[in-house]
Coordinates of N, CA and C in Angstrom, one line a residue:
M1 N 176.0 51.3 130.1 CA 175.0 51.6 129.1 C 174.6 53.1 129.3
N2 N 174.7 53.9 128.3 CA 174.4 55.3 128.4 C 173.0 55.5 128.0
H3 N 172.4 56.5 128.7 CA 171.0 56.9 128.3 C 171.1 57.6 127.0
P4 N 170.0 57.4 126.1 CA 170.1 58.0 124.7 C 170.2 59.5 124.8
A5 N 169.6 60.2 125.8 CA 169.7 61.6 125.9 C 171.2 62.1 126.1
Q6 N 172.0 61.3 126.6 CA 173.4 61.7 126.8 C 174.2 61.7 125.5
N7 N 173.7 61.0 124.5 CA 174.4 61.0 123.2 C 174.0 62.1 122.3
E8 N 172.9 62.8 122.7 CA 172.4 63.9 121.9 C 173.3 65.1 122.1
R9 N 173.4 65.9 121.0 CA 174.2 67.1 121.1 C 173.4 68.1 121.8
R10 N 173.9 68.9 122.7 CA 173.2 69.9 123.4 C 173.2 71.1 122.5
L11 N 172.0 71.8 122.5 CA 171.8 73.0 121.7 C 172.5 74.2 122.4
S12 N 173.1 75.0 121.5 CA 173.7 76.2 122.1 C 172.5 77.2 122.4
N13 N 172.9 78.3 123.1 CA 171.9 79.3 123.4 C 171.4 80.0 122.1
E14 N 172.3 80.2 121.1 CA 171.8 80.8 119.9 C 170.8 79.9 119.2
E15 N 171.0 78.6 119.2 CA 170.1 77.7 118.6 C 168.7 77.6 119.3
R16 N 168.8 77.7 120.7 CA 167.6 77.7 121.5 C 166.8 79.0 121.2
F17 N 167.5 80.1 121.2 CA 166.8 81.4 120.9 C 166.2 81.4 119.5
A18 N 166.9 80.7 118.5 CA 166.4 80.6 117.1 C 165.1 79.8 117.1
M19 N 165.1 78.7 117.9 CA 163.9 77.8 118.0 C 162.8 78.6 118.6
V20 N 163.1 79.3 119.7 CA 162.0 80.1 120.4 C 161.5 81.2 119.4
D21 N 162.4 81.8 118.7 CA 162.0 82.8 117.8 C 161.1 82.2 116.7
E22 N 161.5 81.0 116.2 CA 160.7 80.4 115.1 C 159.3 80.0 115.6
Q23 N 159.3 79.4 116.9 CA 158.0 79.1 117.5 C 157.1 80.3 117.7
F24 N 157.8 81.4 118.1 CA 157.0 82.7 118.2 C 156.4 83.1 116.9
V25 N 157.3 83.0 115.8 CA 156.8 83.4 114.5 C 155.7 82.6 114.0
Q26 N 155.8 81.2 114.3 CA 154.7 80.3 113.9 C 153.4 80.6 114.7
M27 N 153.6 80.9 116.0 CA 152.4 81.2 116.8 C 151.8 82.5 116.4
Q28 N 152.6 83.5 116.0 CA 152.1 84.8 115.6 C 151.3 84.6 114.2
A29 N 151.9 83.8 113.3 CA 151.2 83.5 112.0 C 149.9 82.8 112.3
Q30 N 149.9 81.9 113.2 CA 148.6 81.1 113.5 C 147.6 82.1 114.1
M31 N 148.0 83.0 115.0 CA 147.1 84.0 115.6 C 146.6 84.9 114.5
D32 N 147.5 85.3 113.5 CA 147.1 86.2 112.4 C 146.0 85.5 111.6
R33 N 146.2 84.2 111.3 CA 145.3 83.4 110.5 C 143.9 83.3 111.2
R34 N 144.0 83.1 112.5 CA 142.7 83.0 113.3 C 142.0 84.4 113.3
F35 N 142.8 85.4 113.5 CA 142.2 86.8 113.6 C 141.6 87.1 112.2
K36 N 142.3 86.7 111.1 CA 141.8 87.0 109.8 C 140.5 86.2 109.6
G37 N 140.5 85.0 110.0 CA 139.2 84.2 109.9 C 138.1 84.8 110.7
V38 N 138.4 85.2 111.9 CA 137.3 85.8 112.7 C 136.8 87.1 112.1
H39 N 137.8 87.9 111.6 CA 137.5 89.2 110.9 C 136.6 88.9 109.7
D40 N 137.0 87.9 108.9 CA 136.2 87.6 107.7 C 134.8 87.1 108.1
S41 N 134.7 86.3 109.1 CA 133.4 85.9 109.6 C 132.5 87.0 110.1
I42 N 133.1 88.0 110.8 CA 132.4 89.1 111.2 C 131.9 90.0 110.0
E43 N 132.8 90.1 109.1 CA 132.5 90.9 107.9 C 131.3 90.2 107.1
E44 N 131.4 88.9 107.0 CA 130.3 88.2 106.3 C 129.0 88.3 107.0
N45 N 129.1 88.2 108.4 CA 127.9 88.3 109.2 C 127.3 89.7 109.1
T46 N 128.2 90.7 109.0 CA 127.7 92.1 108.8 C 126.9 92.3 107.5
E47 N 127.5 91.7 106.4 CA 126.8 91.8 105.1 C 125.5 91.0 105.2
L48 N 125.5 89.9 105.8 CA 124.2 89.1 105.9 C 123.2 89.9 106.8
T49 N 123.7 90.6 107.8 CA 122.8 91.3 108.7 C 122.2 92.5 107.9
K50 N 123.0 93.2 107.1 CA 122.5 94.3 106.2 C 121.5 93.8 105.3
A51 N 121.7 92.6 104.6 CA 120.8 92.1 103.7 C 119.5 91.7 104.4
A52 N 119.6 91.1 105.6 CA 118.4 90.8 106.4 C 117.7 92.1 106.8
D53 N 118.4 93.1 107.2 CA 117.8 94.4 107.5 C 117.0 95.0 106.3
A54 N 117.6 94.8 105.1 CA 116.9 95.3 103.9 C 115.6 94.5 103.7
R55 N 115.7 93.2 103.8 CA 114.5 92.3 103.7 C 113.5 92.7 104.7
S56 N 114.0 92.9 106.0 CA 113.0 93.3 107.1 C 112.3 94.6 106.8
A57 N 113.1 95.5 106.2 CA 112.4 96.8 105.9 C 111.4 96.6 104.8
R58 N 111.7 95.8 103.8 CA 110.8 95.5 102.7 C 109.5 94.8 103.3
I59 N 109.7 93.9 104.1 CA 108.6 93.1 104.7 C 107.8 94.1 105.6
E60 N 108.5 95.0 106.3 CA 107.7 95.9 107.2 C 106.9 96.8 106.3
A61 N 107.4 97.3 105.2 CA 106.7 98.2 104.3 C 105.5 97.4 103.7
D62 N 105.7 96.1 103.3 CA 104.6 95.3 102.8 C 103.5 95.1 103.8
T63 N 104.0 94.9 105.1 CA 103.0 94.7 106.2 C 102.2 95.9 106.4
K64 N 102.9 97.1 106.4 CA 102.1 98.3 106.5 C 101.0 98.5 105.5
V65 N 101.4 98.1 104.2 CA 100.4 98.2 103.1 C 99.2 97.2 103.4
L66 N 99.5 96.0 103.9 CA 98.5 95.0 104.2 C 97.6 95.5 105.3
V67 N 98.2 96.1 106.3 CA 97.4 96.7 107.5 C 96.5 97.8 107.0
E68 N 97.0 98.6 106.1 CA 96.1 99.7 105.5 C 95.0 99.1 104.7
I69 N 95.3 98.1 103.9 CA 94.2 97.4 103.1 C 93.2 96.8 104.0
F70 N 93.6 96.1 105.1 CA 92.7 95.4 106.0 C 91.9 96.4 106.8
S71 N 92.5 97.5 107.2 CA 91.8 98.5 107.9 C 90.7 99.2 107.0
G72 N 91.1 99.4 105.7 CA 90.1 99.9 104.7 C 88.9 98.9 104.6
T73 N 89.3 97.6 104.5 CA 88.3 96.6 104.3 C 87.4 96.5 105.6
R74 N 88.0 96.7 106.7 CA 87.2 96.7 108.0 C 86.2 97.9 108.0
R75 N 86.7 99.0 107.5 CA 85.8 100.2 107.5 C 84.7 99.9 106.5
S76 N 85.0 99.3 105.4 CA 83.9 99.0 104.4 C 82.9 98.0 105.0
A77 N 83.5 97.0 105.6 CA 82.6 96.0 106.2 C 81.7 96.6 107.3
N78 N 82.3 97.5 108.1 CA 81.5 98.1 109.1 C 80.4 99.0 108.5
F79 N 80.7 99.7 107.4 CA 79.7 100.5 106.7 C 78.5 99.6 106.3
F80 N 78.8 98.5 105.7 CA 77.7 97.6 105.2 C 77.0 97.0 106.4
V81 N 77.7 96.6 107.4 CA 77.0 96.1 108.6 C 76.0 97.1 109.2
N82 N 76.5 98.4 109.3 CA 75.7 99.4 109.8 C 74.5 99.7 108.9
M83 N 74.7 99.7 107.6 CA 73.6 99.9 106.7 C 72.6 98.8 106.8
A84 N 73.0 97.5 107.0 CA 72.1 96.4 107.1 C 71.3 96.6 108.4
R85 N 71.9 97.0 109.5 CA 71.2 97.2 110.7 C 70.2 98.3 110.6
L86 N 70.5 99.4 109.9 CA 69.6 100.5 109.7 C 68.4 100.0 108.9
L87 N 68.7 99.3 107.8 CA 67.6 98.8 106.9 C 66.7 97.8 107.7
R88 N 67.3 97.0 108.5 CA 66.5 96.1 109.3 C 65.6 96.8 110.3
K89 N 66.1 97.8 111.0 CA 65.3 98.6 111.9 C 64.2 99.3 111.2
V90 N 64.5 99.9 110.0 CA 63.5 100.6 109.2 C 62.4 99.6 108.7
A91 N 62.8 98.4 108.3 CA 61.9 97.4 107.8 C 61.0 96.9 108.9
I92 N 61.6 96.7 110.1 CA 60.8 96.3 111.3 C 59.8 97.4 111.7
F93 N 60.2 98.6 111.6 CA 59.3 99.7 112.0 C 58.2 99.9 111.0
L94 N 58.5 99.8 109.7 CA 57.5 100.2 108.6 C 56.6 99.0 108.3
S95 N 57.0 97.7 108.6 CA 56.2 96.6 108.1 C 54.8 96.6 108.6
P96 N 54.5 96.9 109.8 CA 53.0 96.9 110.2 C 52.3 98.0 109.5
F97 N 52.9 99.2 109.2 CA 52.2 100.2 108.5 C 52.0 99.8 107.1
L98 N 53.0 99.2 106.4 CA 52.8 98.8 105.0 C 51.7 97.7 104.9
A99 N 51.7 96.8 105.9 CA 50.7 95.8 105.9 C 49.3 96.4 106.0
L100 N 49.2 97.3 106.9 CA 47.9 98.0 107.1 C 47.5 98.8 105.9
L101 N 48.4 99.5 105.2 CA 48.1 100.2 104.0 C 47.7 99.2 102.9
G102 N 48.3 98.1 102.8 CA 48.0 97.1 101.8 C 46.6 96.5 102.0
I103 N 46.2 96.3 103.3 CA 44.9 95.8 103.6 C 43.8 96.8 103.2
I104 N 44.1 98.1 103.6 CA 43.2 99.1 103.3 C 43.0 99.3 101.8
G105 N 44.1 99.3 101.1 CA 44.1 99.4 99.6 C 43.3 98.3 99.0
A106 N 43.5 97.1 99.4 CA 42.8 95.9 98.9 C 41.3 96.0 99.1
L107 N 40.9 96.4 100.3 CA 39.5 96.6 100.6 C 38.9 97.7 99.8
M108 N 39.6 98.8 99.6 CA 39.1 99.9 98.8 C 38.9 99.5 97.3
H109 N 39.6 98.6 96.8 CA 39.5 98.2 95.4 C 38.7 96.9 95.3
G110 N 38.0 96.5 96.3 CA 37.0 95.4 96.2 C 37.7 94.0 96.3
K111 N 38.8 94.0 96.8 CA 39.5 92.7 96.9 C 39.3 92.2 98.4
W112 N 38.2 91.6 98.6 CA 37.9 91.1 99.9 C 38.7 89.8 100.1
P113 N 39.1 89.6 101.3 CA 39.9 88.3 101.6 C 38.9 87.1 101.5
T114 N 39.4 86.0 100.9 CA 38.6 84.8 100.8 C 39.4 83.7 101.4
L115 N 38.7 82.6 101.8 CA 39.4 81.5 102.4 C 39.6 80.3 101.3
D116 N 39.4 80.6 100.0 CA 39.6 79.6 99.0 C 41.0 79.2 98.9

């Protein structure tokens, strides 16, 4: 009984070289497809990055505007807080004098205090 491999025809060197060349061509085509896929992916990623950079620049500009608005608001709020403090200090300082002037004025016009 002969082994099945013994019945097969042996390939010539030319056929072997042709097979190796064909495998090389297929391998090269596969590598080219992979390279093209990687290149396309990198190109797409570059475009997405550029779009993201544009959005980031727009967001950064909007953020700067908001920061300017809030800093202006803070300055306005500080102005009103300082004015309120000043008015409070003036009112606390002047209230005894105004009360005394009111009492003197009432006494001068005959408005004596009553307990009714």
